[in-house]
Structure formats: C-alpha cells, structure tokens
Coordinates of C-alpha atoms in Angstrom, one line a residue:
M1394 CA -20.1 28.1 12.1
E1395 CA -16.9 26.2 11.4
L1396 CA -16.2 22.5 11.2
K1397 CA -13.8 22.6 14.1
D1398 CA -16.5 24.2 16.3
L1399 CA -18.8 21.2 15.5
R1400 CA -16.1 18.6 16.2
C1401 CA -15.4 20.4 19.6
F1402 CA -19.0 20.3 20.5
V1403 CA -19.3 16.6 19.7
A1404 CA -16.1 15.8 21.7
I1405 CA -17.5 17.7 24.7
A1406 CA -20.8 16.0 24.5
E1407 CA -19.3 12.5 24.2
T1408 CA -16.6 12.9 26.9
G1409 CA -18.7 15.0 29.3
G1410 CA -16.2 17.7 29.9
F1411 CA -13.8 20.3 28.4
R1412 CA -10.6 18.7 29.8
S1413 CA -11.4 15.2 28.4
A1414 CA -12.5 16.8 25.1
S1415 CA -9.3 18.7 24.8
R1416 CA -7.3 15.5 25.3
R1417 CA -9.3 13.7 22.6
L1418 CA -8.8 16.6 20.1
G1419 CA -5.2 17.4 21.0
M1420 CA -5.8 21.1 21.7
E1421 CA -5.8 23.3 24.7
Q1422 CA -8.8 23.4 27.0
S1423 CA -9.2 27.1 26.6
I1424 CA -9.5 26.8 22.8
V1425 CA -12.1 24.0 23.1
S1426 CA -14.1 26.3 25.5
R1427 CA -13.9 29.3 23.1
R1428 CA -15.0 27.2 20.1
L1429 CA -18.1 26.0 21.9
A1430 CA -18.9 29.5 23.0
S1431 CA -18.5 30.7 19.4
L1432 CA -20.8 27.9 18.2
E1433 CA -23.5 28.8 20.8
D1434 CA -23.2 32.5 19.9
G1435 CA -23.7 31.7 16.3
L1436 CA -26.8 29.5 16.9
G1437 CA -28.2 31.8 19.6
V1438 CA -28.9 28.9 22.0
S1439 CA -27.1 27.1 24.8
L1440 CA -26.0 23.7 23.9
V1441 CA -24.6 22.5 27.2
E1442 CA -25.0 23.4 30.9
R1443 CA -21.7 23.8 32.8
G1444 CA -21.5 22.4 36.3
R1445 CA -19.1 21.3 39.0
N1446 CA -19.3 17.7 37.8
G1447 CA -18.8 18.5 34.1
V1448 CA -21.3 19.4 31.4
R1449 CA -24.6 18.1 30.3
L1450 CA -26.5 18.7 27.1
T1451 CA -29.5 21.0 27.0
A1452 CA -32.6 19.9 25.2
A1453 CA -31.5 22.0 22.2
G1454 CA -28.0 20.5 22.5
G1455 CA -29.3 16.9 22.5
R1456 CA -31.3 17.4 19.3
F1457 CA -28.4 19.3 17.7
L1458 CA -25.9 16.5 18.5
E1459 CA -28.0 13.9 16.7
Q1460 CA -28.0 15.9 13.5
V1461 CA -24.3 16.9 13.7
R1462 CA -23.3 13.3 14.2
I1463 CA -25.1 12.4 11.0
S1464 CA -23.6 15.3 9.0
L1465 CA -20.0 14.6 10.2
S1466 CA -20.4 10.9 9.4
Q1467 CA -21.6 11.8 5.8
L1468 CA -18.7 14.2 5.5
D1469 CA -16.1 11.6 6.6
V1470 CA -17.5 9.2 4.0
A1471 CA -17.4 11.9 1.3
V1472 CA -13.8 12.7 2.1
S1473 CA -12.8 9.0 2.2
H1474 CA -14.4 8.5 -1.3
A1475 CA -12.7 11.5 -2.7
Q1476 CA -9.3 10.4 -1.4
A1477 CA -9.8 6.9 -2.7
A1478 CA -10.6 8.3 -6.2
G1479 CA -7.6 10.6 -6.0
E1480 CA -5.3 7.8 -5.1
A1481 CA -6.8 5.6 -7.8
V1482 CA -7.8 2.8 -5.3
A1483 CA -11.2 3.1 -6.8
G1484 CA -12.5 4.3 -10.1
R1485 CA -12.5 3.3 -13.8
V1486 CA -10.2 3.6 -16.8
R1487 CA -11.6 3.2 -20.3
I1488 CA -8.9 2.1 -22.8
G1489 CA -9.1 1.8 -26.6
I1490 CA -6.9 -1.0 -28.1
T1491 CA -6.2 -1.5 -31.8
S1492 CA -3.9 -4.6 -31.5
S1493 CA -3.8 -7.9 -29.8
I1494 CA -3.2 -8.2 -26.0
A1495 CA -2.3 -11.9 -26.2
S1496 CA 1.2 -10.9 -25.0
G1497 CA 3.5 -7.9 -24.9
F1498 CA 3.6 -4.6 -23.2
V1499 CA -0.2 -3.9 -22.9
R1500 CA -0.9 -7.3 -21.5
E1501 CA 1.9 -7.0 -18.9
L1502 CA 0.8 -3.5 -18.0
L1503 CA -2.9 -4.5 -17.5
A1504 CA -1.9 -7.6 -15.4
A1505 CA 0.3 -5.5 -13.1
W1506 CA -2.3 -2.8 -12.8
R1507 CA -5.0 -5.3 -11.8
T1508 CA -2.8 -6.7 -9.1
D1509 CA -1.8 -3.3 -7.7
H1510 CA -5.3 -1.6 -8.1
P1511 CA -7.9 -4.4 -7.8
R1512 CA -10.7 -1.8 -7.1
V1513 CA -10.1 0.1 -10.4
A1514 CA -12.3 -1.2 -13.2
I1515 CA -10.7 -1.5 -16.6
D1516 CA -12.9 -1.2 -19.7
L1517 CA -11.3 -2.3 -22.9
V1518 CA -12.8 -1.2 -26.2
E1519 CA -11.5 -2.6 -29.5
G1520 CA -11.8 -0.4 -32.6
G1521 CA -10.0 1.6 -35.2
P1522 CA -7.5 4.5 -34.6
N1523 CA -9.7 7.3 -35.9
E1524 CA -12.7 6.0 -34.0
H1525 CA -10.7 5.9 -30.7
V1526 CA -9.2 9.3 -31.2
A1527 CA -12.7 10.8 -31.6
A1528 CA -13.8 8.9 -28.4
V1529 CA -10.8 10.3 -26.4
L1530 CA -11.6 13.8 -27.6
A1531 CA -15.2 13.3 -26.5
H1532 CA -14.0 11.8 -23.1
K1533 CA -15.8 8.5 -24.0
L1534 CA -12.4 6.9 -23.7
D1535 CA -9.7 7.9 -21.2
L1536 CA -6.8 6.8 -23.5
T1537 CA -5.9 4.7 -26.5
F1538 CA -2.8 2.7 -27.4
Q1539 CA -2.0 3.1 -31.1
L1540 CA 0.7 2.5 -33.6
S1541 CA 0.2 5.9 -35.3
S1542 CA 2.7 8.6 -34.3
V1543 CA 0.8 11.4 -36.1
P1544 CA -0.1 14.1 -33.5
H1545 CA -3.7 14.8 -32.9
Q1546 CA -4.9 18.4 -32.2
G1547 CA -6.1 18.7 -28.6
L1548 CA -4.5 15.5 -27.4
D1549 CA -1.3 14.4 -25.7
A1550 CA 0.7 11.4 -26.9
E1551 CA 3.7 9.6 -25.5
Q1552 CA 5.6 6.7 -27.0
L1553 CA 5.8 3.8 -24.5
W1554 CA 7.2 0.8 -26.3
I1555 CA 8.7 -0.5 -29.6
D1556 CA 7.5 -3.8 -30.9
R1557 CA 9.1 -6.3 -33.3
V1558 CA 7.5 -6.8 -36.7
F1559 CA 6.5 -10.2 -38.2
A1560 CA 5.2 -11.3 -41.6
A1561 CA 2.3 -13.7 -41.3
T1562 CA 2.4 -16.1 -44.2
A1563 CA 0.9 -19.4 -45.3
S1564 CA 3.1 -22.2 -43.9
G1565 CA 3.6 -23.7 -47.3
S1566 CA 4.7 -20.5 -49.0
P1567 CA 8.3 -19.7 -49.9
Y1568 CA 8.3 -16.9 -47.3
A1569 CA 7.9 -19.4 -44.5
A1570 CA 11.1 -21.3 -45.4
H1571 CA 13.2 -19.2 -43.0
G1572 CA 12.5 -17.9 -39.4
R1573 CA 13.7 -14.4 -40.3
C1574 CA 13.8 -12.2 -43.4
R1575 CA 14.4 -8.7 -44.6
M1576 CA 11.7 -6.4 -45.8
A1577 CA 13.2 -6.4 -49.3
Q1578 CA 12.6 -10.2 -49.5
L1579 CA 8.8 -9.4 -49.2
A1580 CA 8.8 -6.9 -52.0
D1581 CA 6.9 -9.1 -54.5
A1582 CA 4.4 -10.4 -51.9
E1583 CA 0.7 -9.9 -52.2
F1584 CA -0.3 -8.3 -48.9
I1585 CA -3.7 -8.4 -47.3
V1586 CA -4.5 -6.0 -44.5
S1587 CA -7.6 -5.5 -42.4
T1588 CA -9.5 -2.2 -42.6
R1589 CA -10.2 -2.5 -38.8
N1590 CA -8.1 -2.1 -35.7
S1591 CA -4.5 -1.2 -36.5
G1592 CA -4.9 -2.2 -40.2
P1593 CA -4.7 1.3 -41.7
D1594 CA -1.5 2.0 -39.7
I1595 CA 0.0 -1.3 -41.0
R1596 CA -0.9 -0.4 -44.5
D1597 CA 0.8 3.0 -44.2
F1598 CA 3.9 1.3 -42.7
L1599 CA 4.1 -1.2 -45.6
T1600 CA 3.6 1.5 -48.2
T1601 CA 6.3 3.7 -46.8
R1602 CA 8.9 1.0 -46.3
L1603 CA 8.4 -0.7 -49.6
Y1604 CA 8.5 2.6 -51.5
Q1605 CA 11.7 3.5 -49.7
L1606 CA 13.1 0.2 -51.1
G1607 CA 12.1 1.2 -54.6
N1608 CA 9.1 -1.2 -54.8
S1609 CA 5.5 -0.6 -55.6
P1610 CA 3.6 -2.6 -53.0
S1611 CA 0.5 -4.7 -53.7
I1612 CA -1.8 -4.2 -50.7
R1613 CA -5.5 -5.4 -50.6
M1614 CA -7.6 -4.0 -47.8
I1615 CA -10.2 -6.5 -46.4
D1616 CA -13.1 -5.6 -44.1
I1617 CA -12.6 -8.4 -41.6
G1618 CA -11.3 -8.7 -38.1
R1619 CA -7.9 -9.8 -36.9
E1620 CA -8.6 -13.5 -36.5
A1621 CA -10.4 -13.9 -39.8
L1622 CA -7.5 -12.1 -41.5
M1623 CA -5.1 -14.7 -40.1
H1624 CA -7.3 -17.5 -41.4
C1625 CA -7.2 -15.9 -44.9
V1626 CA -3.4 -15.9 -44.6
G1627 CA -3.5 -19.6 -43.7
L1628 CA -5.6 -20.3 -46.8
G1629 CA -2.9 -18.7 -49.0
M1630 CA -4.8 -15.6 -49.9
G1631 CA -1.9 -13.3 -49.1
V1632 CA 0.7 -12.1 -46.6
T1633 CA 0.1 -9.7 -43.7
V1634 CA 2.3 -7.9 -41.2
T1635 CA 1.7 -7.9 -37.5
T1636 CA 3.5 -7.5 -34.1
S1637 CA 4.9 -10.0 -31.5
A1638 CA 1.5 -10.1 -29.7
D1639 CA -0.2 -11.8 -32.7
A1640 CA 2.9 -13.9 -33.4
T1641 CA 2.5 -15.8 -30.0
I1642 CA -1.0 -17.0 -31.1
G1643 CA -1.2 -20.2 -33.1
Y1644 CA -3.3 -20.1 -36.3
P1645 CA -3.9 -23.1 -38.6
D1646 CA -1.3 -23.2 -41.5
V1647 CA 0.1 -19.8 -40.6
T1648 CA 3.9 -19.2 -40.0
F1649 CA 5.2 -16.0 -38.4
V1650 CA 8.5 -14.8 -39.8
E1651 CA 10.3 -11.9 -38.0
I1652 CA 11.3 -9.0 -40.3
L1653 CA 14.8 -8.0 -39.3
D1654 CA 15.7 -4.4 -38.6
E1655 CA 12.0 -3.3 -38.6
R1656 CA 10.3 -2.0 -35.5
L1657 CA 6.9 -0.3 -34.8
P1658 CA 6.6 2.4 -32.1
F1659 CA 3.4 2.4 -30.0
S1660 CA 2.1 5.4 -28.1
A1661 CA -0.5 6.2 -25.5
I1662 CA -2.9 9.0 -26.5
W1663 CA -5.1 10.9 -24.1
S1664 CA -6.8 14.3 -23.5
P1665 CA -4.9 16.7 -21.2
H1666 CA -8.4 18.0 -20.1
N1667 CA -9.4 14.6 -18.7
D1668 CA -9.5 15.0 -14.9
N1669 CA -10.0 11.2 -14.2
P1670 CA -7.6 10.6 -11.3
A1671 CA -7.4 6.9 -12.2
L1672 CA -6.2 7.8 -15.7
R1673 CA -3.3 9.9 -14.2
R1674 CA -2.3 7.0 -12.0
F1675 CA -2.5 4.6 -14.9
L1676 CA -0.3 6.8 -17.1
S1677 CA 2.2 7.0 -14.3
G1678 CA 2.2 3.2 -14.1
A1679 CA 2.6 2.8 -17.9
R1680 CA 5.6 5.2 -17.9
M1681 CA 7.3 3.2 -15.1
R1682 CA 6.7 -0.1 -16.9
A1683 CA 8.0 1.4 -20.2
R1684 CA 11.2 2.5 -18.5
K1685 CA 11.6 -0.9 -16.9
S1686 CA 11.0 -2.7 -20.2
A1687 CA 13.5 -0.5 -22.0
R1688 CA 16.1 -1.2 -19.2
L1689 CA 15.6 -4.9 -19.4
H1690 CA 15.9 -4.8 -23.2
R1691 CA 19.2 -2.9 -23.0
E1692 CA 20.5 -5.4 -20.5
S1693 CA 19.4 -8.5 -22.4
P1694 CA 22.3 -10.6 -23.7
A1695 CA 20.8 -10.5 -27.2
N1696 CA 21.5 -6.8 -27.3
D1697 CA 25.1 -7.0 -26.1

C-alpha cells in the first residue's frame, strides 16, 4: 500500500470518476486506474463499483474513505510542522550570554531575528563562561556568546565581532579626566572584577595586557553581578574594564573611558551534534550580520 494509491482513491471518491480524478492529480487516467486496482488487490476488497455514469463507493469503500481522510490530514499536518521547524519559522533557540545586551552586536542580532522569525522563541540565560560551555555540551543551551577564544573539546566556535574596550572609573578619579586613555595609563589602577558572567575573561585580559606592558596588575575579584559592580566603581572602590554595551548605560558617578588600541573578540560557541534547525538558521543569520557589521565598520569615515 503506497501513499499515492491512497491519494488516488480519495480523488476518485471525491470527484466521482477516473477522468476527473486524473485531472485533479495531474496524472494519466490509466495510471489512476492501475493505482486503485493495486490498492484493492492489496486490501482484498472492492472499494468502488464502476458504472456507465462513473463510480460509486462500496460499503467497504465508504468506511475506508473516512479513515484515509483522517490519516492523510494528520500526515499533512505532520509534514507542515516538520517543514516549519526545518525552515526555522517555528521552534526555540536557547542562548547563553555573559555580557550586557543593552546595545551592540547581540542586541542588534536578537532584534533582527525577532522581526524575521516571530514564531521562534528565544530563551536567554545569563551566567558564567564555564557554566555555559557545560550547558552547551549537555544540549541544555543551543549556543553561547563568549569573550573567551580558548577552544573547547567537542564544540565549534566562530568569532563574530570585535568590541571596543572601556575603563569604568569613578567620575571624580584622575582616570576620568580624559575621554580616552592607553592601557599603560591604567597600570597603577586598583581593578575590581566580578567573578560572574564575563568577569574571569576580563581578569585574564587585564592580567595578560598589563604583564605585557611590564606591570604587575592589582585585581580583586568580587562575587557580585554586573550592576552591583558598577555601583562599587561609582563609590570609588576600584576601576573595572568592560565593553561598549555597558558603556551605553548610565550609572551614578561612573565615567566610561575608552582604552585606545584595545579590542575584545567575541565568539559563538555551539555543539556540532546539536540538530536543532532553528539553531542552524540562527547561526546563519549571525554570520550574515557579522559580515554586514564588518563591512560597515570598514566603510565608516572614522576608519578612513
């Protein structure tokens, strides 16, 4: 019993003849007739009675038609849902974030995705880099955006954007006197960094850069979140480093000073064994936006 046989039978029953059924199906009348005969042979019963005025259903054919219609309808729904998931017009993407989405690449990506794919749910989970890597490996997250460029066994990674680096300092401190500075000018600063979110990556960045400049950095790790850390900066408890997304947010008594010639690369990290179709579509959209952002950056007058 083949699906085409069943569809031929339904067309014959609904149109009342082989000729009209062949027109509906777009196939030759002889093929329609052979398919019905094949179906009847397989079932061992006659489904229609042939006459000069067309065909009519037998008792067995009438009962069979009711069930076939239900089955074909369910099959059409299943095919539609599968195609929708494959085209990412429905589904869910679970994303781990370690930095602010107040502005910047991730915010623009999410806004564009929500416009283009309104039926795809986006779940955002905030946490630390190692926590998110473990969740991606366990397929509890589909991907994570992270500062770390260290490869993780069993996972794929792709750099998508490069962000500017800012020093967040108390507005009354000497570091806030200028809108821009060099990393060397922060060599004697007392840094405070969160143990959460992207804090460990920021600590590694500061340690590496300041040692390269011949300085031994003073870095104190604090177990508080991003917002509380910024309030500590405003109270004069230390200087921290962040990206442009945080720099667009206003915090009391905090001044953001761009650190010239410093950039931080961010990557998407995901499992190659994750078969979520919405994830594949999301990654494709992220790559397209990354190329567009890079092109706009190159064409910007500030880079001429």
